[in-house]
PDB file of C-alpha atoms and ligand atoms in Angstrom:
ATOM      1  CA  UNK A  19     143.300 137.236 154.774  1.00 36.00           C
ATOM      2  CA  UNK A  20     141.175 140.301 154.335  1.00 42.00           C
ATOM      3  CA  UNK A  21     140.146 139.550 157.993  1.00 43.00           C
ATOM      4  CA  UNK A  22     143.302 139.675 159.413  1.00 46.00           C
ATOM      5  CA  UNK A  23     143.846 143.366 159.154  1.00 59.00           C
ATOM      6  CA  UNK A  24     140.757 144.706 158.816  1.00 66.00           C
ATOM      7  CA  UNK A  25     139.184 147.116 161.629  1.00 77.00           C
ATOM      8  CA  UNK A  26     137.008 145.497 164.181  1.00 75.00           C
ATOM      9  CA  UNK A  27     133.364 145.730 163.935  1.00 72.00           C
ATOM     10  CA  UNK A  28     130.461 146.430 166.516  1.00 67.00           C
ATOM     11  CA  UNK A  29     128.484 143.882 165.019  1.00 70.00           C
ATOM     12  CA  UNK A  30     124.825 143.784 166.394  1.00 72.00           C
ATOM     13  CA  UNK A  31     124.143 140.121 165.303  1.00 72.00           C
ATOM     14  CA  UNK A  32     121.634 138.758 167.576  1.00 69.00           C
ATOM     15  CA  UNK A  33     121.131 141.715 169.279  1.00 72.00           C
ATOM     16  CA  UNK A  34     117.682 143.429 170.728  1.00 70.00           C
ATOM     17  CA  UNK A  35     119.237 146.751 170.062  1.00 68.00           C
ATOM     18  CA  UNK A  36     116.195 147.737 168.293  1.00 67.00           C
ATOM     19  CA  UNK A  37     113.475 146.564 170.869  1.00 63.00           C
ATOM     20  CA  UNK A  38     115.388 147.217 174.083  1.00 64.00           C
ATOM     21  CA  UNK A  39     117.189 151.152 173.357  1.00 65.00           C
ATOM     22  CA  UNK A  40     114.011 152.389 170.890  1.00 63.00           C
ATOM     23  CA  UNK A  41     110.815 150.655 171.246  1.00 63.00           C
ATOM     24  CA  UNK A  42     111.292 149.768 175.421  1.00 56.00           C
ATOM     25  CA  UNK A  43     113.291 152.199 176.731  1.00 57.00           C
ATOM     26  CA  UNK A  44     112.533 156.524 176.392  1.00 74.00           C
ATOM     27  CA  UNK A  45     114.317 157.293 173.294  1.00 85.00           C
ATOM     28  CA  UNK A  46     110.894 159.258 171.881  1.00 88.00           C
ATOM     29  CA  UNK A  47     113.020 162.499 172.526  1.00 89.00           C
ATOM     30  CA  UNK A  48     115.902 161.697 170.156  1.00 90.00           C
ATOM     31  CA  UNK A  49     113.734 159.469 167.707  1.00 92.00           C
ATOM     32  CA  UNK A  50     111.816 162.431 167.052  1.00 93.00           C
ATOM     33  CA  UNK A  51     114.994 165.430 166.787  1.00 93.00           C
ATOM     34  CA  UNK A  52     116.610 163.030 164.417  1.00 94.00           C
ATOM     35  CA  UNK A  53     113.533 163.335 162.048  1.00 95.00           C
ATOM     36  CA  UNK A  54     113.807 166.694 162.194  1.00 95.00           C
ATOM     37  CA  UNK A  55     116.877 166.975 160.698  1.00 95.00           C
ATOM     38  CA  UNK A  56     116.582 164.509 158.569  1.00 96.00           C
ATOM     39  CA  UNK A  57     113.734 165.725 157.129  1.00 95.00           C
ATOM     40  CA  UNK A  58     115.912 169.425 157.074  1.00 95.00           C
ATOM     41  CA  UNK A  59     118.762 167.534 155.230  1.00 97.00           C
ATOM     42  CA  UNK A  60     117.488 164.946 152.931  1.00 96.00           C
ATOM     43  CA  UNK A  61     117.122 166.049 149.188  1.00 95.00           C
ATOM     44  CA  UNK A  62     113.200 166.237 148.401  1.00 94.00           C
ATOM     45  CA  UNK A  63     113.601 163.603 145.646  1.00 96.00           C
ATOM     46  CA  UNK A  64     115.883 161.183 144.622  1.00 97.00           C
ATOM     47  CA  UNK A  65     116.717 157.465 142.945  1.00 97.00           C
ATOM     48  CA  UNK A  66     118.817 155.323 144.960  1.00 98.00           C
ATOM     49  CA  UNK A  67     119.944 156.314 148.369  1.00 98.00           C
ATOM     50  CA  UNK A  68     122.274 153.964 150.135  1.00 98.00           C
ATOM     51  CA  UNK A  69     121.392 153.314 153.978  1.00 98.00           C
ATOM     52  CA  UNK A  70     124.945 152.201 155.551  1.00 98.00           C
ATOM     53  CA  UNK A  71     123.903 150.828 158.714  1.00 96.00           C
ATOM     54  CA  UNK A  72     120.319 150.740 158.515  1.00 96.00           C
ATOM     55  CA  UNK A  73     119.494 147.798 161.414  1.00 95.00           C
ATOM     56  CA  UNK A  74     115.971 147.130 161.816  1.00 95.00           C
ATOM     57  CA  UNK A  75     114.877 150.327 159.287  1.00 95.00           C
ATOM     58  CA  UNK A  76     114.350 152.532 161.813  1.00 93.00           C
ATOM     59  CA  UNK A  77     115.114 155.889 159.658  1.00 95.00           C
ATOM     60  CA  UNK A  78     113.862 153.742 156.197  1.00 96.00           C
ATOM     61  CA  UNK A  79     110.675 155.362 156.134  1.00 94.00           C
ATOM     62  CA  UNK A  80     111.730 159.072 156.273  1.00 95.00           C
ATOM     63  CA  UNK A  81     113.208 158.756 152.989  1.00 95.00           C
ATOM     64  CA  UNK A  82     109.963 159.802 151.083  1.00 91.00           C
ATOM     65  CA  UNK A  83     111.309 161.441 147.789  1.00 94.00           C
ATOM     66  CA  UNK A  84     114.033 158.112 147.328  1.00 97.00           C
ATOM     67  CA  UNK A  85     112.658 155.405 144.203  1.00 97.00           C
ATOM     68  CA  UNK A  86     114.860 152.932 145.714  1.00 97.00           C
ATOM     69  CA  UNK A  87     116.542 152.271 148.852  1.00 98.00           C
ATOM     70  CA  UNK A  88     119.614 149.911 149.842  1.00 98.00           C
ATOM     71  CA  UNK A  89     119.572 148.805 153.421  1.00 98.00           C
ATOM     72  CA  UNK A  90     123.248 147.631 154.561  1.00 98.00           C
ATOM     73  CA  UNK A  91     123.743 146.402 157.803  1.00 97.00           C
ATOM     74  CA  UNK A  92     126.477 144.344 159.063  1.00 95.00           C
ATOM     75  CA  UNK A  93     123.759 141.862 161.006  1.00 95.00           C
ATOM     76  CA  UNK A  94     121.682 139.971 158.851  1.00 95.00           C
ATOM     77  CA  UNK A  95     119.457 139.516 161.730  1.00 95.00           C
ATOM     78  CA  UNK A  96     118.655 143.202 162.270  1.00 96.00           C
ATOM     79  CA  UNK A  97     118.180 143.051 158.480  1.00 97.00           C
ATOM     80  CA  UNK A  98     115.231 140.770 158.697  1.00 97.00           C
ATOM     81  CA  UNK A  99     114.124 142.635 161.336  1.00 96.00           C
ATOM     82  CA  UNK A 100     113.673 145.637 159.222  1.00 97.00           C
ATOM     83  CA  UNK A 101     112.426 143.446 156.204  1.00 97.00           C
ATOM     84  CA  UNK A 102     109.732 142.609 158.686  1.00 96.00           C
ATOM     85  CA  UNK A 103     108.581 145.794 159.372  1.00 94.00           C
ATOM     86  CA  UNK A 104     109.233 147.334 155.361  1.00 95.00           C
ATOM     87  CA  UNK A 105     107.907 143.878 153.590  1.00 92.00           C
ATOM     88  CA  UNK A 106     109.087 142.293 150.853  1.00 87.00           C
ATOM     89  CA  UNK A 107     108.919 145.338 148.106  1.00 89.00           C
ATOM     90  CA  UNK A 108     110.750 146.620 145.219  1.00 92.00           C
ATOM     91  CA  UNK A 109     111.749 149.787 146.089  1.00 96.00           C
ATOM     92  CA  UNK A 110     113.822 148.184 149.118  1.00 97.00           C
ATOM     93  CA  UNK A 111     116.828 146.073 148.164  1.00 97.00           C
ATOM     94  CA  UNK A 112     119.049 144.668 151.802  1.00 98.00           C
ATOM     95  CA  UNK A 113     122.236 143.371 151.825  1.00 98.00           C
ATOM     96  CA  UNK A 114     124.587 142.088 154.721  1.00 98.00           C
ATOM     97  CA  UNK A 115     128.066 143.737 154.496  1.00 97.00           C
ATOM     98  CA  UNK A 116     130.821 144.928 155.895  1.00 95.00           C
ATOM     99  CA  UNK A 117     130.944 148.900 155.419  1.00 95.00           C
ATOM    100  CA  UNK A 118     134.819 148.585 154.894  1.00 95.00           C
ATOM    101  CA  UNK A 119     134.130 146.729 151.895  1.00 96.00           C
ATOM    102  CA  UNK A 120     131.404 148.000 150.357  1.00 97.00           C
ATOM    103  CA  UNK A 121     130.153 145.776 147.131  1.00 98.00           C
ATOM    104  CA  UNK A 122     128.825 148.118 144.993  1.00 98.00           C
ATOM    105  CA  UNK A 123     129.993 149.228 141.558  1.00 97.00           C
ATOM    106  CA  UNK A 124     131.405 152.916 141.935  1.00 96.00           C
ATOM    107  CA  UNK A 125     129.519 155.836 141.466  1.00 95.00           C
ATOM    108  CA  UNK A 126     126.239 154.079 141.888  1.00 96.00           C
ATOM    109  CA  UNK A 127     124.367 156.073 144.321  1.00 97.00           C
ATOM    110  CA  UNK A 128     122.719 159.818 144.311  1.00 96.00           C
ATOM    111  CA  UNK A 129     123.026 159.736 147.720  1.00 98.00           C
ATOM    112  CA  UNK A 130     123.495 157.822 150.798  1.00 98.00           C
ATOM    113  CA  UNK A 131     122.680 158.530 154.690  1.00 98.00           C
ATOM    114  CA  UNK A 132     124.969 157.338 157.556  1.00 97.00           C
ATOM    115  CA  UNK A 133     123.042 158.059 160.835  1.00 96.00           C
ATOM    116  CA  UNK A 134     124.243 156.709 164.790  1.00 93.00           C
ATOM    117  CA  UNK A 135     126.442 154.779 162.775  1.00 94.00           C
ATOM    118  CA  UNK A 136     130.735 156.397 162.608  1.00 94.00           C
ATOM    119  CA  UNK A 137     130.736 155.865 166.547  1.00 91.00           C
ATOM    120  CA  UNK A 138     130.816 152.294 166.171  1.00 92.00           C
ATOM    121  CA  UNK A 139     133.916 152.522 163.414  1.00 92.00           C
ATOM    122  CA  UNK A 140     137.393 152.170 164.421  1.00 92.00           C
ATOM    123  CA  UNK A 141     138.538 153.778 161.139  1.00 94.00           C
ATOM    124  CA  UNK A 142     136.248 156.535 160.472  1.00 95.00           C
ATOM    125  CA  UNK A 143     138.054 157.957 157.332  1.00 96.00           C
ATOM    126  CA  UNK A 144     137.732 154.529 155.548  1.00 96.00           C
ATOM    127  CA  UNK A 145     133.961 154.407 155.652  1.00 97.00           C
ATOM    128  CA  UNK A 146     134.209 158.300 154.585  1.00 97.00           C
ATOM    129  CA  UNK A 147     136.307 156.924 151.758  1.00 97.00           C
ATOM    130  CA  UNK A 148     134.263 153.903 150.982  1.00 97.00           C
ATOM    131  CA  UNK A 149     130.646 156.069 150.957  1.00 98.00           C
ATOM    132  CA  UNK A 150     132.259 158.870 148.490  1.00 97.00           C
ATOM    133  CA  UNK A 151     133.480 155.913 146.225  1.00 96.00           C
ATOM    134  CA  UNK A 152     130.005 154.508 145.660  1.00 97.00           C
ATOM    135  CA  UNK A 153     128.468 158.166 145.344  1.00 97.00           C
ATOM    136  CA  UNK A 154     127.882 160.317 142.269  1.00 95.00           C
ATOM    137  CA  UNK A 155     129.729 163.318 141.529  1.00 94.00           C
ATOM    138  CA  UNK A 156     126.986 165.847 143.570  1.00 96.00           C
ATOM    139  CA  UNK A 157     125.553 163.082 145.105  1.00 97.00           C
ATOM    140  CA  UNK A 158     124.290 164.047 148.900  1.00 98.00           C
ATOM    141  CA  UNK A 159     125.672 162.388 151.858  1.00 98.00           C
ATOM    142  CA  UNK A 160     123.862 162.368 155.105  1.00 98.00           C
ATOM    143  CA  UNK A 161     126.169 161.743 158.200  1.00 98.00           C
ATOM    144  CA  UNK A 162     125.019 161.950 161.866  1.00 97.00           C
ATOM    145  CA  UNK A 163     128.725 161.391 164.683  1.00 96.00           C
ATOM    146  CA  UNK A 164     128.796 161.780 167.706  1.00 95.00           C
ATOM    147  CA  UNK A 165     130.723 165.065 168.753  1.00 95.00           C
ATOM    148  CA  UNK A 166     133.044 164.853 171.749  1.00 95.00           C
ATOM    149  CA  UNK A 167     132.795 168.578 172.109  1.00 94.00           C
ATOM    150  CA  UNK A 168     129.270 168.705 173.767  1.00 92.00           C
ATOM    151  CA  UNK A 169     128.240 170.837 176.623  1.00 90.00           C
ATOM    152  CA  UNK A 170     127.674 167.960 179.268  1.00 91.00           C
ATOM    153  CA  UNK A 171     131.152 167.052 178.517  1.00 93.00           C
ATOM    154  CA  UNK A 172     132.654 170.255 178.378  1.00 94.00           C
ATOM    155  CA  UNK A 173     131.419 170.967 182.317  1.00 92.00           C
ATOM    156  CA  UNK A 174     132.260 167.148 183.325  1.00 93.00           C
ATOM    157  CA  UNK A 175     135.998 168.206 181.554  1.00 94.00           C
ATOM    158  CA  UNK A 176     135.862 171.868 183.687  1.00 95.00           C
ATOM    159  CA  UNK A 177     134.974 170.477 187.102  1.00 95.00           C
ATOM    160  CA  UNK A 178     137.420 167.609 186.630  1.00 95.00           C
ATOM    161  CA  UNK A 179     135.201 164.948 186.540  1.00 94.00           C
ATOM    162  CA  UNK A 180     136.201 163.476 182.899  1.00 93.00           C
ATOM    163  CA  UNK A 181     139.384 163.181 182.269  1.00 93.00           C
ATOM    164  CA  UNK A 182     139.561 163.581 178.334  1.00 94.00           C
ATOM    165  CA  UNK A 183     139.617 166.693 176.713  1.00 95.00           C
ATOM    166  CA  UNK A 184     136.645 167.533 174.619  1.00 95.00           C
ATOM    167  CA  UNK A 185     138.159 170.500 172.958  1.00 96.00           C
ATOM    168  CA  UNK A 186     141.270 168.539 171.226  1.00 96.00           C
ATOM    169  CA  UNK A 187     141.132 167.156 167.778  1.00 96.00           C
ATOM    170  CA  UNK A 188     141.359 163.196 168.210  1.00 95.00           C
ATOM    171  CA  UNK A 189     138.505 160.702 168.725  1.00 95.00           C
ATOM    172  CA  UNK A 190     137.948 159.430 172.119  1.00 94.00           C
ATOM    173  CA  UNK A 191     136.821 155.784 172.923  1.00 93.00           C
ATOM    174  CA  UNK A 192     134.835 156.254 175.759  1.00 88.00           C
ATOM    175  CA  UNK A 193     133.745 152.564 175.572  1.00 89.00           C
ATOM    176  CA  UNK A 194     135.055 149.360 174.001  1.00 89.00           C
ATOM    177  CA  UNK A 195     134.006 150.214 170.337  1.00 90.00           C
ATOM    178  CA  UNK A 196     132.340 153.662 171.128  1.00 92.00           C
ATOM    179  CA  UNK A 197     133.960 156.867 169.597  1.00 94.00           C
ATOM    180  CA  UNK A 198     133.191 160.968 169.959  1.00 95.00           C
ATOM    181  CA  UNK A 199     134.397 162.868 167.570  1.00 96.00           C
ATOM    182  CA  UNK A 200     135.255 166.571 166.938  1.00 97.00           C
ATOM    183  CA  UNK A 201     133.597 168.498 165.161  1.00 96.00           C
ATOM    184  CA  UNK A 202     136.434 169.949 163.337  1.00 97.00           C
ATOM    185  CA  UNK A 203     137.919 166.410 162.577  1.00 97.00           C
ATOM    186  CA  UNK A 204     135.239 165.049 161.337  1.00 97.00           C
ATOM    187  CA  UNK A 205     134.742 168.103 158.509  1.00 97.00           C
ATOM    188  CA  UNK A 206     138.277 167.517 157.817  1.00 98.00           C
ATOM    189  CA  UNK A 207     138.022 164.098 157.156  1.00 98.00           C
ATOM    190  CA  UNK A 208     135.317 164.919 154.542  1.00 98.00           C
ATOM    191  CA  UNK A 209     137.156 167.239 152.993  1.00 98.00           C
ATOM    192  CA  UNK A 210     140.294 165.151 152.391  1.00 97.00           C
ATOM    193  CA  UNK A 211     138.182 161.943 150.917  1.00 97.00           C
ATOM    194  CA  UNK A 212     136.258 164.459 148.564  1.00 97.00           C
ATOM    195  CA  UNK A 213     132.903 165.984 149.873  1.00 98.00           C
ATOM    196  CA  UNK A 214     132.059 169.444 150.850  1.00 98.00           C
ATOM    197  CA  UNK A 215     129.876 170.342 153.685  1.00 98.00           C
ATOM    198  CA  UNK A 216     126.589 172.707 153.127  1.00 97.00           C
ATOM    199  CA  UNK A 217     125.061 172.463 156.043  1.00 96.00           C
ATOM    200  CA  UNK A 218     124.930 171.608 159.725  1.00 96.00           C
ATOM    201  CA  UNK A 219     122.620 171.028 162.026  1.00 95.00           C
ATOM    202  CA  UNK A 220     123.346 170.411 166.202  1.00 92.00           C
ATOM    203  CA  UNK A 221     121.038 168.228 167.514  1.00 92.00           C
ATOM    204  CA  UNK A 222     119.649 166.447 170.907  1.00 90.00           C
ATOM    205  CA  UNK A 223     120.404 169.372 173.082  1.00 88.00           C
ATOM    206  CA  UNK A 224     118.229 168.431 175.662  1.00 86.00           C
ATOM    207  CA  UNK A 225     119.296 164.612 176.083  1.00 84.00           C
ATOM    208  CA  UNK A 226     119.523 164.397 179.636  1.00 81.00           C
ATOM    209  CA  UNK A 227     117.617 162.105 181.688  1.00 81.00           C
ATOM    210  CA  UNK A 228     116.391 164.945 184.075  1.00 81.00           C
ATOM    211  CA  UNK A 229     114.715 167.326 181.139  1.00 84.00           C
ATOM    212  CA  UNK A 230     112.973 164.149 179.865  1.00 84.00           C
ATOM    213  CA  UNK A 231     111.395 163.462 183.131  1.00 84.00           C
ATOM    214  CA  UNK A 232     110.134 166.931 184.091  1.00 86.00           C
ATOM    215  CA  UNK A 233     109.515 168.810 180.561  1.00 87.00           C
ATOM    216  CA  UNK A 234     106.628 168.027 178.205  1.00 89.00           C
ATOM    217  CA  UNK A 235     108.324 165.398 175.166  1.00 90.00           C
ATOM    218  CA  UNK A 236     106.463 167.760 172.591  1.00 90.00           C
ATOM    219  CA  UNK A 237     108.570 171.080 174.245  1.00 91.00           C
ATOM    220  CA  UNK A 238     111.662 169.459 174.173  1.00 89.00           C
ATOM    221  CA  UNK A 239     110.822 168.384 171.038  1.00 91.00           C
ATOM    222  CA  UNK A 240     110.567 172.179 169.793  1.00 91.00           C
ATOM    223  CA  UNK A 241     113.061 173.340 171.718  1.00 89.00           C
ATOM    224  CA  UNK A 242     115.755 171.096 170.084  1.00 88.00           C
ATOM    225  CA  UNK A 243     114.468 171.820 166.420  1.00 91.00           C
ATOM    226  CA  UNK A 244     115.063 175.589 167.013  1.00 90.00           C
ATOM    227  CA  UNK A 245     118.144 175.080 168.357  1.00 88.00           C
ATOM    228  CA  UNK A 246     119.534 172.882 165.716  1.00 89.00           C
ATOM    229  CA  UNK A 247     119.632 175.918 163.401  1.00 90.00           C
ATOM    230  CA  UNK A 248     122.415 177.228 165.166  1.00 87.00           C
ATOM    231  CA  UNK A 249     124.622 173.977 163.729  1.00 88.00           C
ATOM    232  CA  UNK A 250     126.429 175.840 161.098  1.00 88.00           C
ATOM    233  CA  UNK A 251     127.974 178.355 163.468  1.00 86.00           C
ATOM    234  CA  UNK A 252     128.640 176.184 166.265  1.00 87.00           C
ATOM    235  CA  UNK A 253     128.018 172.673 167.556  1.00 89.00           C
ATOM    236  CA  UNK A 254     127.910 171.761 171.200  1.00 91.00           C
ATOM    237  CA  UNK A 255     125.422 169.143 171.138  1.00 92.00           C
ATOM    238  CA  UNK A 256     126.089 165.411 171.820  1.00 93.00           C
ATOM    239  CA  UNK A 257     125.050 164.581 168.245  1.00 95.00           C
ATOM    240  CA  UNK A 258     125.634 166.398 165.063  1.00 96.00           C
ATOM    241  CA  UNK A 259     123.734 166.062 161.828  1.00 97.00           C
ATOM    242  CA  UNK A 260     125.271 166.980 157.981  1.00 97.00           C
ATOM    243  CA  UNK A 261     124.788 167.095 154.483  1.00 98.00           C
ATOM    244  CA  UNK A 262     127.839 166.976 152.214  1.00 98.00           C
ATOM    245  CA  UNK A 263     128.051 167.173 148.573  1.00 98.00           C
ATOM    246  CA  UNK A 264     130.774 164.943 146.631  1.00 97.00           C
ATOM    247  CA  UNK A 265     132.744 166.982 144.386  1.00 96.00           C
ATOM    248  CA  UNK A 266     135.810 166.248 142.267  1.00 91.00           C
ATOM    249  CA  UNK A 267     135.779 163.659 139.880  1.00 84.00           C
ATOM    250  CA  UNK A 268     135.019 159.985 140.135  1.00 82.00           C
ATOM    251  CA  UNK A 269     135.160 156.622 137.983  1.00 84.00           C
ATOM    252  CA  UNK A 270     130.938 155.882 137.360  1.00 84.00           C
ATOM    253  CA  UNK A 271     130.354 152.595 136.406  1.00 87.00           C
ATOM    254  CA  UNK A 272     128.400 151.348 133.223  1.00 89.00           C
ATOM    255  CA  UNK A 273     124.492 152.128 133.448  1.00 89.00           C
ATOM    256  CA  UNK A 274     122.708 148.883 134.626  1.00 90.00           C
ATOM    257  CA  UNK A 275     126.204 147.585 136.780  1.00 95.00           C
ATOM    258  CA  UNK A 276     124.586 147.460 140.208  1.00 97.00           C
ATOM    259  CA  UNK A 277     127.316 144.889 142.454  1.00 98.00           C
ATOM    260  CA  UNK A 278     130.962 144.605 143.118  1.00 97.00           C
ATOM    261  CA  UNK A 279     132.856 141.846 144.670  1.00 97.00           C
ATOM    262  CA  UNK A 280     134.445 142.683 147.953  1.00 97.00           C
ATOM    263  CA  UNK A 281     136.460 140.140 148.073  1.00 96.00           C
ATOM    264  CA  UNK A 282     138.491 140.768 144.889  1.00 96.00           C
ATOM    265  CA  UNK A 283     137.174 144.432 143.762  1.00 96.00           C
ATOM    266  CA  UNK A 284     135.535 143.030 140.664  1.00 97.00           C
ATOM    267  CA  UNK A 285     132.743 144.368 138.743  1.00 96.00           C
ATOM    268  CA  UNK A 286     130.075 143.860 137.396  1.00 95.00           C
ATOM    269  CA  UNK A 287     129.168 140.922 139.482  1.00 97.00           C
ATOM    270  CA  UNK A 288     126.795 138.265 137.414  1.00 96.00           C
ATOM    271  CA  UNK A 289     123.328 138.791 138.998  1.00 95.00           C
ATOM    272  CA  UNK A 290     121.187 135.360 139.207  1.00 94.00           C
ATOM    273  CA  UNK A 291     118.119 134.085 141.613  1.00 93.00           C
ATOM    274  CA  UNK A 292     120.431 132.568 144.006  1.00 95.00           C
ATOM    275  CA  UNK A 293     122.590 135.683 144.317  1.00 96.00           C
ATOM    276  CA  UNK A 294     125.483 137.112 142.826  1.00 97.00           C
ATOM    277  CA  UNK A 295     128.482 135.643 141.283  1.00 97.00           C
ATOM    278  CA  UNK A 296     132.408 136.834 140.682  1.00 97.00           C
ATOM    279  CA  UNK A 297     133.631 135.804 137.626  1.00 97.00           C
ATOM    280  CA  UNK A 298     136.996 137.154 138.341  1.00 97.00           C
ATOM    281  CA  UNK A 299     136.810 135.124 142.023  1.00 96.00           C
ATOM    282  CA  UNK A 300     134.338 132.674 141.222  1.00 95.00           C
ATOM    283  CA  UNK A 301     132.836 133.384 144.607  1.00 96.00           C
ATOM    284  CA  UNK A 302     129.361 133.576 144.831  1.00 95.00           C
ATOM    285  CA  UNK A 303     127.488 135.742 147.084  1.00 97.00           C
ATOM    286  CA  UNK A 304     123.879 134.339 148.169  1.00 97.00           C
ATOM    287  CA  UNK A 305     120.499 136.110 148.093  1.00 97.00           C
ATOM    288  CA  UNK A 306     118.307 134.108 150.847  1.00 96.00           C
ATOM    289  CA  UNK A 307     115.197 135.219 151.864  1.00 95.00           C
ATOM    290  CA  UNK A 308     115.470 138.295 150.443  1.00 96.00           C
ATOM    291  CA  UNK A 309     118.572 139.960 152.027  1.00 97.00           C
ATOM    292  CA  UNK A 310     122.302 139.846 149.955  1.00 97.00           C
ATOM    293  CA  UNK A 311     124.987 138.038 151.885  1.00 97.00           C
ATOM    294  CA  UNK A 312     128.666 140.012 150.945  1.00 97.00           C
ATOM    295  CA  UNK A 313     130.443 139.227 154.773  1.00 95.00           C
ATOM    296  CA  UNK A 314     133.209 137.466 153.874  1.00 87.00           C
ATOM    297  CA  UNK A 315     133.413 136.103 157.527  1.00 72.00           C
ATOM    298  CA  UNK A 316     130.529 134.900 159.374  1.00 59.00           C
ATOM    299  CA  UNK A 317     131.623 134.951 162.743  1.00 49.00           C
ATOM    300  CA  UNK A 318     132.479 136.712 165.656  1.00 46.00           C
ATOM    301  CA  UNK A 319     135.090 139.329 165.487  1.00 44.00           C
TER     302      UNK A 319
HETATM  303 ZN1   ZN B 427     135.740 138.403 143.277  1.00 93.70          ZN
END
C-alpha cells in the first residue's frame, strides 16, 4: 500500500559503494574537507544524534561529544558493514529504514546529521519534514546537498556545454536518482518544515580531477578549509555543509519511548530481544544480529 506511492529510493543494498568510491578510488581530498566541517558544525557535546544515511559509518566516528548514536541506512548490508568496523557497542544502536518513514517516537533526538545523503531523495522536503519531526525543539541538524549552483557548472552553463541552468531555483536530476540543488531552495525548504539556519559552510572547492593530480592532498586540503568560511555569504562549491536549529514547537514523546511503527504511526512500540512489536498493528519489527529491521518492503524498488 504504503509502497505504492511512496518516492523511489537509491537503495545501496549489495553495493561496494563504500570500498570502491572511498577506500579504492582518490576520495582522500573530500573525505578529509568533509571533516572539517563537520568538526566546524557539530555541537561539542551531545546525547543522541540520529545518523540518516549512515552506510558503512564512514562519518560515525567524528561524532566525539554524542553518548549515543543511531545509524539508519536503507541497506542492511552497508549496515553490517559499518557494525563491522564500530563493533558491537552500546553507544551505537543501527536500524534498517526507510528515511520517508522514519520509526522513531517524535521529538527524540538532540540532533541528527544528514551528510551525501538529499541527492539521492526524490522528495527532499519530506525527509526535511521527517528529520525535524524526530528532533527536539533546538535540536541541531547537520545537512550536507549537493548545490547545482557551483562554479564548474556555472562555466559548463556559460560556454554552452550544459544545458541546465544552475542559477534557477528547481532541482536538477543530472542522473537517474541524482539531484543538485540550489542553494536558495534548499534554505527555503528548511525554513517552511521548521528549522533555522546559523551557519554555512561551502565546501570541496577544489574537486577536480586535475588539482588532485598536480597539488599536494595536504594544500588542497588547507586551501578548501579556508575557503569554506566564506559559506555564509556565498556558496559556489559543488557541496554545501549546514547547521540548522529546530524552532517552533513540537509534540515530545514520553521520557523512555524510544520506537514508532512506520507502518501504522504508533507509539511506543513494545521493545523485546527479538525486536520490536506494534500493538496497534501487531507487526513486529526484528532485531537480528544487531541491526533493527523497519523496511516494510524488502525488495527492489
Ligand atoms: Zn503499527
Amino acid at each position: 500500500m504504503m509502497a505504492a506511492n511512496r518516492p523511489p529510493i537509491c537503495d545501496y543494498e549489495g553495493s561496494d559503494y563504500q570500498v570502491s568510491f572511498w577506500e579504492k578510488s582518490d576520495r582522500a581530498y573530500e573525505d578529509r574537507v568533509e571533516a572539517i566541517a563537520l568538526e566546524r558544525l557539530l555541537p561539542k557535546a551531545g546525547k543522541l544524534l540520529l545518523e540518516l544515511g549512515a552506510g558503512a559509518g564512514r562519518n560515525t566516528p567524528r561524532y566525539l561529544g554524542f553518548e549515543r548514536i543511531v545509524l539508519l541506512d536503507y541497506s542492511r548490508t552497508q549496515l553490517q558493514l559499518a557494525l563491522e568496523r564500530l563493533g558491537q557497542n552500546d553507544r551505537y544502536l543501527f536500524v534498517a529504514a526507510d528515511a520517508y518513514r522514519l520509526p522513531f517516537v517524535p521529538g527524540l533526538f538532540d540532533a541528527a546529521t544528514t551528510i551525501r545523503v538529499l541527492h539521492h531523495m526524490a522528495e527532499p522536503q519530506q525527509i526535511l519534514m521527517q528529520v525535524r519531526q524526530v528532533l527536539q525543539p533546538e535540536g541541531t541538524f547537520i545537512l550536507e546537498y549537493a548545490n547545482k549552483r557551483n562554479l564548474k557548472a556555472i562555466l559548463r552553463y556559460l560556454v554552452g556545454r550544459q544545458s541546465w541552468n544552475p542559477f534557477s531555483l528547481e532541482p536538477v536530476e543530472f542522473a537517474a536518482l541524482n539531484f543538485d540543488f540550489h542553494p536558495k531552495t534548499v534554505n527555503d525548504w528548511l525554513h517552511e518544515v521548521g528549522f533555522t539556519v546559523e551557519r554555512q559552510l561551502s565546501v570541496s572547492h577544489f574537486r577536480l580531477g586535475v588539482l588532485k593530480r598536480l597539488v599536494p592532498l595536504r594544500l588542497l586540503v588547507s586551501m578548501d578549509s579556508l575557503a569554506q568560511l566564506t559559506g555564509n555569504w556565498w556558496q559556489l562549491s559543488p557541496s554545501v555543509f549546514l547547521r540548522a536549529k529546530a524552532v517552533g514547537k513540537t509534540p515530545t514523546a514520553q521520557p523512555g519511548t524510544f520506537f514508532r511503527c512506520p507502518a501504522c504511526d504508533y507509539f511506543p512500540l513494545r521493545e523485546t530481544s527479538t525486536g520490536a512489536e506494534c500493538p496497534a498493528c501487531t507487526r513486529s519489527w526484528p532485531l537480528e544480529d544487531g541491526i533493527y529491521d523497519f523496511r516494510q518492503s524488502k525488495g527492489c524498488l
